[in-house]
Amino acid sequence: MQETRDHARKLMEKYCRVCPVCNGRACAGEVPGMGGLGSGTSFIDNVSALAAIKFNMRLIHKVVEPATELRILGKTLALPIIAAPIGGVSFNMGGGISEEAYIGAVINGCKAKNIIGCSGDGVPEFIHKSGFAAIKDAGGHGIPFIKPWEDEELFAKIELAKATGTDIIGMDIDAAGLITLRRMGRPVSPKSVEQLADIIKKCGVKFVLKGIMTADDAELALAAGADAIVVSNHGGRVLDHTPATATVLADIAGKVKGKTTILVDGGVRTGGDILKMLALGADAVMIGRPFSIAAVGGLQAGVEKYIDILQSELKQSMVLTGTESAAAVDGRILFTAPR
Ligand SMILES: Cc1cc2nc3c(=O)[nH]c(=O)nc-3n(C[C@H](O)[C@H](O)[C@H](O)COP(=O)(O)O)c2cc1C
């Protein structure tokens, strides 16, 4: 992995420093780029909120070979991990590899390790085109994410996404905050519950709504018919000064756990971070920037290596907290300071 990271550091020069911990400090404000918007604190806080959560370490139990696989959205995944949708290699990552090579590495690396990767969307067109092509080439094994475009563009893209053969489509509704798209004459906008229900019906496959940060929005997503939500602030790239996703997750899970699949992203870096998010109520996590570094620096082999590392870290954390299955994580593995 060190070789992959060193190679990524060269290829991503001036866009990503490939820091020892990817925490948003060195790249604060670098959008386009890999950073968080404005002060960068929405990204930084995602990482620091997770770091502030501690485990209760327990070793007197029988868990030696914990089970990391689980079933979500009609699929069995080897790990509770999805590679988050990320696009724009040229203007976000320095263009050291092509968009096609990048997304191919993510989608195929995830498929090879029995998890699932997503593709992103945006301007220029080759972002979603490369993503859709990679998912199609992988036999539909991937989740194409579409931005909340206004009607004509949205419905045309839904048809293209369906043509990849996937049985899951996502929308990053929080991209309605990307003012740059509107300025380019490519309007995106928030959607009403009725509009969302119509969009979900038109998709006709499982639907993931990404960018949920409140329990109220989670309930509205459910009412519209979303099969999964992603608790996400877009890696801190759309609105400065949002709370960390780890901070809002438990409240959201308290309202909709068991009624919809709960995914979460933002600052997840290690197997321990994954276990913390599951303990807070997520069914699985998405991971963004570290997959980008792995793909740019090591293509598919880099992505696969990163997944192997996450798997061994997750298993280790599960053993040390007495967690038998990633599909049923007890919130009591998290430490609460005595009053
Ligand atoms: C460079 C970059 C591009 C992104 N592009 C998209 C996109 O096209 N669609 C989307 O839903 N999210 C996009 N995201 C957000 C990620 O899917 C994800 O929510 C975020 O990166 C998670 O935080 P993490 O990077 O700290 O793991 C992008 C993020 C970055 C850093």
CSV table of C-alpha atoms and ligand atoms in Angstrom, one decimal:
chain,number,residue,atom,x,y,z
A,1,MET,CA,0.0,0.0,0.0
A,2,GLN,CA,2.9,2.3,0.7
A,3,GLU,CA,4.0,2.1,-2.9
A,4,THR,CA,0.5,2.8,-4.1
A,5,ARG,CA,0.3,5.9,-1.8
A,6,ASP,CA,3.7,7.2,-2.9
A,7,HIS,CA,2.7,6.8,-6.6
A,8,ALA,CA,-0.6,8.6,-5.9
A,9,ARG,CA,1.2,11.4,-4.1
A,10,LYS,CA,3.2,12.0,-7.3
A,11,LEU,CA,0.3,11.8,-9.7
A,12,MET,CA,-2.0,13.9,-7.5
A,13,GLU,CA,0.5,16.6,-6.7
A,14,LYS,CA,-1.1,20.0,-5.9
A,15,TYR,CA,-4.5,18.2,-5.6
A,16,CYS,CA,-4.0,15.7,-2.8
A,17,ARG,CA,-1.0,15.4,-0.5
A,18,VAL,CA,-1.9,11.8,0.5
A,19,CYS,CA,-1.5,12.7,4.2
A,20,PRO,CA,-0.8,10.0,6.8
A,21,VAL,CA,-4.4,10.5,7.9
A,22,CYS,CA,-6.8,11.8,5.3
A,23,ASN,CA,-8.5,14.4,7.6
A,24,GLY,CA,-9.2,17.5,5.4
A,25,ARG,CA,-6.7,19.8,7.1
A,26,ALA,CA,-4.0,20.3,4.4
A,27,CYS,CA,-6.6,20.6,1.6
A,28,ALA,CA,-9.2,22.8,3.5
A,29,GLY,CA,-11.1,24.9,1.0
A,30,GLU,CA,-9.8,23.1,-2.1
A,31,VAL,CA,-12.9,22.5,-4.1
A,32,PRO,CA,-12.3,21.7,-7.0
A,33,GLY,CA,-9.6,19.4,-5.6
A,34,MET,CA,-10.0,16.8,-2.9
A,35,GLY,CA,-10.8,19.1,0.1
A,36,GLY,CA,-13.9,20.4,1.9
A,37,LEU,CA,-15.7,23.6,1.0
A,38,GLY,CA,-14.9,26.9,2.6
A,39,SER,CA,-13.3,26.6,6.0
A,40,GLY,CA,-13.1,22.8,5.3
A,41,THR,CA,-14.6,22.1,8.8
A,42,SER,CA,-17.5,19.9,7.5
A,43,PHE,CA,-14.8,17.4,6.2
A,44,ILE,CA,-12.4,17.9,9.1
A,45,ASP,CA,-15.2,17.3,11.7
A,46,ASN,CA,-16.3,14.1,9.9
A,47,VAL,CA,-12.9,12.7,10.7
A,48,SER,CA,-12.4,14.2,14.2
A,49,ALA,CA,-15.9,13.1,15.4
A,50,LEU,CA,-15.1,9.5,14.5
A,51,ALA,CA,-11.7,9.7,16.2
A,52,ALA,CA,-13.4,11.0,19.4
A,53,ILE,CA,-15.6,7.8,19.6
A,54,LYS,CA,-13.9,5.1,21.7
A,55,PHE,CA,-14.4,1.4,22.0
A,56,ASN,CA,-15.1,-0.8,25.0
A,57,MET,CA,-12.3,-3.4,24.7
A,58,ARG,CA,-13.5,-6.9,25.6
A,59,LEU,CA,-11.6,-10.1,25.4
A,60,ILE,CA,-13.5,-12.6,27.6
A,61,HIS,CA,-15.8,-14.1,24.9
A,62,LYS,CA,-15.8,-16.7,22.2
A,63,VAL,CA,-15.5,-14.5,19.1
A,64,VAL,CA,-12.4,-15.6,17.1
A,65,GLU,CA,-13.6,-15.6,13.5
A,66,PRO,CA,-16.1,-12.8,13.2
A,67,ALA,CA,-18.4,-12.7,10.2
A,68,THR,CA,-18.0,-9.6,8.0
A,69,GLU,CA,-20.5,-10.4,5.3
A,70,LEU,CA,-24.1,-9.1,5.2
A,71,ARG,CA,-27.1,-8.7,3.0
A,72,ILE,CA,-28.2,-5.3,1.9
A,73,LEU,CA,-30.3,-4.0,-1.1
A,74,GLY,CA,-30.8,-7.6,-2.2
A,75,LYS,CA,-27.1,-8.4,-2.4
A,76,THR,CA,-24.6,-10.3,-0.3
A,77,LEU,CA,-21.5,-8.2,0.4
A,78,ALA,CA,-18.3,-9.7,1.8
A,79,LEU,CA,-17.9,-6.5,3.9
A,80,PRO,CA,-20.2,-3.7,4.9
A,81,ILE,CA,-18.4,-1.3,2.6
A,82,ILE,CA,-19.3,0.5,-0.6
A,83,ALA,CA,-16.9,2.7,-2.6
A,84,ALA,CA,-18.6,6.1,-2.7
A,85,PRO,CA,-19.3,7.9,-6.0
A,86,ILE,CA,-16.4,10.2,-6.9
A,87,GLY,CA,-15.8,11.8,-10.3
A,88,GLY,CA,-13.8,14.4,-12.0
A,89,VAL,CA,-10.3,12.9,-12.0
A,90,SER,CA,-8.9,15.8,-14.2
A,91,PHE,CA,-10.0,18.7,-12.1
A,92,ASN,CA,-10.2,17.1,-8.7
A,93,MET,CA,-7.2,14.7,-8.7
A,94,GLY,CA,-4.7,16.2,-11.2
A,95,GLY,CA,-5.6,14.0,-14.2
A,96,GLY,CA,-2.6,11.6,-13.7
A,97,ILE,CA,-4.9,8.8,-15.0
A,98,SER,CA,-8.0,8.9,-17.2
A,99,GLU,CA,-11.5,9.0,-15.9
A,100,GLU,CA,-12.1,5.6,-17.5
A,101,ALA,CA,-9.0,4.0,-15.9
A,102,TYR,CA,-10.0,5.5,-12.5
A,103,ILE,CA,-13.6,4.3,-12.4
A,104,GLY,CA,-12.8,1.0,-14.0
A,105,ALA,CA,-10.3,0.4,-11.2
A,106,VAL,CA,-12.9,1.2,-8.5
A,107,ILE,CA,-15.8,-0.8,-10.0
A,108,ASN,CA,-13.8,-3.8,-10.9
A,109,GLY,CA,-11.7,-3.8,-7.7
A,110,CYS,CA,-14.9,-3.8,-5.6
A,111,LYS,CA,-16.4,-6.5,-7.7
A,112,ALA,CA,-13.3,-8.7,-7.4
A,113,LYS,CA,-13.6,-8.4,-3.6
A,114,ASN,CA,-17.4,-9.0,-3.4
A,115,ILE,CA,-18.3,-5.5,-2.4
A,116,ILE,CA,-19.8,-2.8,-4.6
A,117,GLY,CA,-18.5,0.5,-6.1
A,118,CYS,CA,-20.4,3.6,-7.3
A,119,SER,CA,-19.9,6.0,-10.1
A,120,GLY,CA,-20.3,9.8,-9.9
A,121,ASP,CA,-21.8,12.4,-12.1
A,122,GLY,CA,-21.2,16.0,-13.1
A,123,VAL,CA,-19.9,18.2,-15.8
A,124,PRO,CA,-18.2,17.4,-18.2
A,125,GLU,CA,-20.3,14.5,-19.6
A,126,PHE,CA,-17.5,12.0,-19.6
A,127,ILE,CA,-17.8,11.6,-15.9
A,128,HIS,CA,-21.1,9.8,-15.9
A,129,LYS,CA,-20.4,8.2,-19.3
A,130,SER,CA,-17.1,6.6,-18.0
A,131,GLY,CA,-18.9,5.4,-14.9
A,132,PHE,CA,-21.9,4.0,-16.7
A,133,ALA,CA,-19.6,2.2,-19.2
A,134,ALA,CA,-17.5,0.7,-16.3
A,135,ILE,CA,-20.7,-0.6,-14.6
A,136,LYS,CA,-22.0,-2.0,-17.8
A,137,ASP,CA,-18.7,-3.7,-18.5
A,138,ALA,CA,-18.8,-5.2,-15.0
A,139,GLY,CA,-22.2,-6.8,-15.8
A,140,GLY,CA,-24.2,-4.2,-14.0
A,141,HIS,CA,-22.2,-4.6,-10.7
A,142,GLY,CA,-22.1,-1.1,-9.5
A,143,ILE,CA,-24.4,1.8,-8.4
A,144,PRO,CA,-24.6,4.7,-10.8
A,145,PHE,CA,-25.2,8.0,-8.9
A,146,ILE,CA,-27.1,10.8,-10.7
A,147,LYS,CA,-27.2,14.4,-9.6
A,148,PRO,CA,-30.6,16.0,-8.9
A,149,TRP,CA,-30.9,17.6,-12.4
A,150,GLU,CA,-34.0,19.2,-13.5
A,151,ASP,CA,-36.6,17.1,-15.4
A,152,GLU,CA,-35.4,16.5,-18.9
A,153,GLU,CA,-31.7,15.8,-18.1
A,154,LEU,CA,-32.7,13.8,-15.0
A,155,PHE,CA,-35.0,11.4,-16.8
A,156,ALA,CA,-32.6,11.0,-19.8
A,157,LYS,CA,-29.8,10.0,-17.3
A,158,ILE,CA,-32.1,7.6,-15.5
A,159,GLU,CA,-32.6,5.7,-18.7
A,160,LEU,CA,-28.9,5.6,-19.4
A,161,ALA,CA,-28.2,4.4,-15.8
A,162,LYS,CA,-30.8,1.6,-16.2
A,163,ALA,CA,-29.1,0.5,-19.5
A,164,THR,CA,-26.0,-0.4,-17.5
A,165,GLY,CA,-27.8,-3.5,-16.2
A,166,THR,CA,-27.6,-2.3,-12.6
A,167,ASP,CA,-30.5,-3.1,-10.2
A,168,ILE,CA,-29.7,-0.1,-7.9
A,169,ILE,CA,-29.6,3.6,-8.8
A,170,GLY,CA,-28.6,6.4,-6.5
A,171,MET,CA,-29.1,10.2,-6.4
A,172,ASP,CA,-26.8,12.6,-4.4
A,173,ILE,CA,-29.6,15.0,-3.6
A,174,ASP,CA,-27.2,17.2,-1.6
A,175,ALA,CA,-25.5,18.1,-5.0
A,176,ALA,CA,-28.4,20.6,-5.2
A,177,GLY,CA,-25.9,22.7,-3.3
A,178,LEU,CA,-23.4,22.7,-6.1
A,179,ILE,CA,-23.9,26.2,-7.2
A,180,THR,CA,-21.1,25.7,-9.8
A,181,LEU,CA,-23.4,23.5,-11.9
A,182,ARG,CA,-26.2,26.1,-11.9
A,183,ARG,CA,-23.7,28.7,-13.0
A,184,MET,CA,-22.7,26.5,-15.9
A,185,GLY,CA,-26.3,26.5,-17.0
A,186,ARG,CA,-26.8,22.9,-15.7
A,187,PRO,CA,-29.4,23.5,-13.0
A,188,VAL,CA,-29.7,21.1,-10.1
A,189,SER,CA,-32.3,21.5,-7.3
A,190,PRO,CA,-33.8,20.1,-4.2
A,191,LYS,CA,-36.9,17.8,-4.8
A,192,SER,CA,-40.2,17.6,-3.1
A,193,VAL,CA,-41.4,14.3,-1.7
A,194,GLU,CA,-43.8,14.0,-4.6
A,195,GLN,CA,-41.1,14.7,-7.2
A,196,LEU,CA,-38.9,12.1,-5.4
A,197,ALA,CA,-41.6,9.5,-5.4
A,198,ASP,CA,-42.0,10.1,-9.2
A,199,ILE,CA,-38.3,9.8,-9.8
A,200,ILE,CA,-38.1,6.6,-7.8
A,201,LYS,CA,-41.0,5.1,-9.7
A,202,LYS,CA,-39.4,6.0,-13.0
A,203,CYS,CA,-36.1,4.3,-11.9
A,204,GLY,CA,-38.0,1.0,-11.3
A,205,VAL,CA,-35.0,-0.5,-9.5
A,206,LYS,CA,-33.8,-0.1,-5.9
A,207,PHE,CA,-33.1,3.5,-5.1
A,208,VAL,CA,-30.5,5.1,-2.8
A,209,LEU,CA,-30.9,8.7,-1.7
A,210,LYS,CA,-27.6,10.2,-0.6
A,211,GLY,CA,-27.2,13.4,1.4
A,212,ILE,CA,-29.5,12.9,4.4
A,213,MET,CA,-28.4,14.8,7.5
A,214,THR,CA,-31.5,15.0,9.6
A,215,ALA,CA,-34.1,12.5,11.0
A,216,ASP,CA,-36.8,14.6,9.3
A,217,ASP,CA,-35.2,14.2,5.8
A,218,ALA,CA,-34.7,10.5,6.5
A,219,GLU,CA,-38.4,10.0,7.2
A,220,LEU,CA,-39.3,12.0,4.1
A,221,ALA,CA,-36.9,9.8,2.0
A,222,LEU,CA,-38.7,6.8,3.4
A,223,ALA,CA,-42.1,8.3,2.6
A,224,ALA,CA,-41.0,8.9,-1.0
A,225,GLY,CA,-40.0,5.2,-1.3
A,226,ALA,CA,-36.2,5.2,-1.1
A,227,ASP,CA,-34.8,1.7,-0.4
A,228,ALA,CA,-31.7,3.2,1.3
A,229,ILE,CA,-30.4,6.5,2.5
A,230,VAL,CA,-26.8,7.7,2.8
A,231,VAL,CA,-26.2,9.8,5.8
A,232,SER,CA,-23.7,12.1,4.1
A,233,ASN,CA,-22.6,15.7,3.9
A,234,HIS,CA,-20.9,15.0,0.5
A,235,GLY,CA,-17.5,14.7,2.3
A,236,GLY,CA,-18.0,18.4,3.4
A,237,ARG,CA,-18.1,19.7,-0.2
A,238,VAL,CA,-21.5,21.3,-0.5
A,239,LEU,CA,-22.2,23.2,2.7
A,240,ASP,CA,-19.7,24.7,5.2
A,241,HIS,CA,-20.4,24.1,8.9
A,242,THR,CA,-22.6,21.0,8.9
A,243,PRO,CA,-22.2,18.6,11.8
A,244,ALA,CA,-20.2,15.4,11.3
A,245,THR,CA,-22.1,12.5,9.9
A,246,ALA,CA,-21.1,10.4,12.9
A,247,THR,CA,-22.7,13.0,15.1
A,248,VAL,CA,-26.1,12.9,13.4
A,249,LEU,CA,-26.2,9.1,12.6
A,250,ALA,CA,-27.6,7.8,15.9
A,251,ASP,CA,-30.5,10.2,15.9
A,252,ILE,CA,-31.4,9.3,12.3
A,253,ALA,CA,-31.0,5.6,12.9
A,254,GLY,CA,-33.3,6.0,16.0
A,255,LYS,CA,-36.1,7.1,13.6
A,256,VAL,CA,-35.6,4.8,10.5
A,257,LYS,CA,-33.5,1.8,11.5
A,258,GLY,CA,-35.2,-1.4,10.2
A,259,LYS,CA,-37.5,0.6,7.9
A,260,THR,CA,-34.8,1.4,5.2
A,261,THR,CA,-31.2,0.5,4.7
A,262,ILE,CA,-28.9,3.1,6.4
A,263,LEU,CA,-25.6,3.8,4.8
A,264,VAL,CA,-23.2,6.5,6.0
A,265,ASP,CA,-20.1,8.2,4.7
A,266,GLY,CA,-17.7,11.0,5.8
A,267,GLY,CA,-14.3,10.4,7.3
A,268,VAL,CA,-14.4,6.6,7.4
A,269,ARG,CA,-10.8,5.5,7.0
A,270,THR,CA,-10.2,2.3,8.8
A,271,GLY,CA,-11.8,-1.0,9.9
A,272,GLY,CA,-12.3,0.5,13.3
A,273,ASP,CA,-14.2,3.5,11.8
A,274,ILE,CA,-16.4,1.1,10.0
A,275,LEU,CA,-17.3,-0.7,13.2
A,276,LYS,CA,-18.0,2.6,15.0
A,277,MET,CA,-20.5,3.6,12.3
A,278,LEU,CA,-22.2,0.2,12.5
A,279,ALA,CA,-22.4,0.6,16.3
A,280,LEU,CA,-24.0,4.0,15.8
A,281,GLY,CA,-26.8,2.4,13.6
A,282,ALA,CA,-25.5,2.2,10.0
A,283,ASP,CA,-26.1,-1.0,8.1
A,284,ALA,CA,-22.9,-0.4,5.9
A,285,VAL,CA,-20.6,2.5,5.1
A,286,MET,CA,-19.4,4.3,2.1
A,287,ILE,CA,-15.7,5.4,1.8
A,288,GLY,CA,-14.6,8.1,-0.6
A,289,ARG,CA,-11.2,9.7,-0.8
A,290,PRO,CA,-9.1,6.7,0.3
A,291,PHE,CA,-10.5,4.7,-2.6
A,292,SER,CA,-9.5,7.6,-4.9
A,293,ILE,CA,-5.9,7.5,-3.6
A,294,ALA,CA,-5.8,3.7,-4.0
A,295,ALA,CA,-7.2,3.8,-7.5
A,296,VAL,CA,-5.0,6.7,-8.8
A,297,GLY,CA,-1.9,5.2,-7.2
A,298,GLY,CA,-2.4,1.5,-7.8
A,299,LEU,CA,-5.4,1.1,-10.2
A,300,GLN,CA,-7.4,-2.1,-9.5
A,301,ALA,CA,-4.6,-3.8,-7.5
A,302,GLY,CA,-4.5,-0.7,-5.3
A,303,VAL,CA,-8.2,-0.8,-4.7
A,304,GLU,CA,-8.1,-4.5,-3.9
A,305,LYS,CA,-5.2,-4.0,-1.5
A,306,TYR,CA,-7.1,-1.2,0.4
A,307,ILE,CA,-10.1,-3.5,0.7
A,308,ASP,CA,-8.0,-6.3,2.1
A,309,ILE,CA,-6.5,-3.9,4.7
A,310,LEU,CA,-10.0,-2.7,5.7
A,311,GLN,CA,-11.1,-6.3,6.1
A,312,SER,CA,-8.3,-7.3,8.4
A,313,GLU,CA,-8.7,-4.1,10.5
A,314,LEU,CA,-12.5,-4.7,10.7
A,315,LYS,CA,-12.0,-8.3,11.8
A,316,GLN,CA,-9.4,-7.3,14.4
A,317,SER,CA,-11.8,-4.6,15.8
A,318,MET,CA,-14.6,-7.0,15.9
A,319,VAL,CA,-12.6,-9.6,17.9
A,320,LEU,CA,-11.4,-7.0,20.3
A,321,THR,CA,-14.9,-5.8,21.0
A,322,GLY,CA,-16.5,-9.2,21.0
A,323,THR,CA,-18.6,-8.5,17.9
A,324,GLU,CA,-19.7,-11.7,16.2
A,325,SER,CA,-21.3,-10.4,13.0
A,326,ALA,CA,-21.2,-7.1,11.0
A,327,ALA,CA,-24.9,-7.6,10.4
A,328,ALA,CA,-25.7,-7.2,14.1
A,329,VAL,CA,-23.4,-4.8,15.9
A,330,ASP,CA,-24.3,-3.9,19.5
A,331,GLY,CA,-24.1,-0.1,20.3
A,332,ARG,CA,-22.7,-1.0,23.7
A,333,ILE,CA,-19.3,-1.7,22.2
A,334,LEU,CA,-18.9,2.1,22.2
A,335,PHE,CA,-17.5,3.6,25.4
A,336,THR,CA,-19.5,6.2,27.3
A,337,ALA,CA,-17.6,8.1,29.9
A,338,PRO,CA,-19.0,7.6,33.5
A,339,ARG,CA,-20.8,10.7,34.8
B,1,LIG,C1,-13.4,14.7,-5.5
B,1,LIG,C2,-14.7,14.3,-5.1
B,1,LIG,C3,-15.7,14.1,-6.0
B,1,LIG,C4,-17.0,13.7,-5.6
B,1,LIG,N1,-18.0,13.4,-6.6
B,1,LIG,C5,-19.2,12.9,-6.2
B,1,LIG,C6,-20.2,12.6,-7.1
B,1,LIG,O1,-20.0,12.8,-8.3
B,1,LIG,N2,-21.3,12.1,-6.6
B,1,LIG,C7,-21.6,11.9,-5.3
B,1,LIG,O2,-22.6,11.5,-4.9
B,1,LIG,N3,-20.6,12.2,-4.4
B,1,LIG,C8,-19.4,12.7,-4.8
B,1,LIG,N4,-18.5,13.0,-3.8
B,1,LIG,C9,-18.8,12.7,-2.4
B,1,LIG,C10,-18.4,11.3,-2.1
B,1,LIG,O3,-19.3,10.4,-2.7
B,1,LIG,C11,-18.5,11.0,-0.5
B,1,LIG,O4,-19.8,11.4,-0.1
B,1,LIG,C12,-17.4,11.6,0.3
B,1,LIG,O5,-16.2,11.6,-0.4
B,1,LIG,C13,-17.3,10.8,1.6
B,1,LIG,O6,-16.4,11.4,2.4
B,1,LIG,P1,-14.9,10.8,2.6
B,1,LIG,O7,-14.2,11.2,1.3
B,1,LIG,O8,-14.4,11.5,3.7
B,1,LIG,O9,-14.9,9.3,2.8
B,1,LIG,C14,-17.2,13.4,-4.2
B,1,LIG,C15,-16.2,13.6,-3.3
B,1,LIG,C16,-15.0,14.0,-3.7
B,1,LIG,C17,-13.9,14.2,-2.7
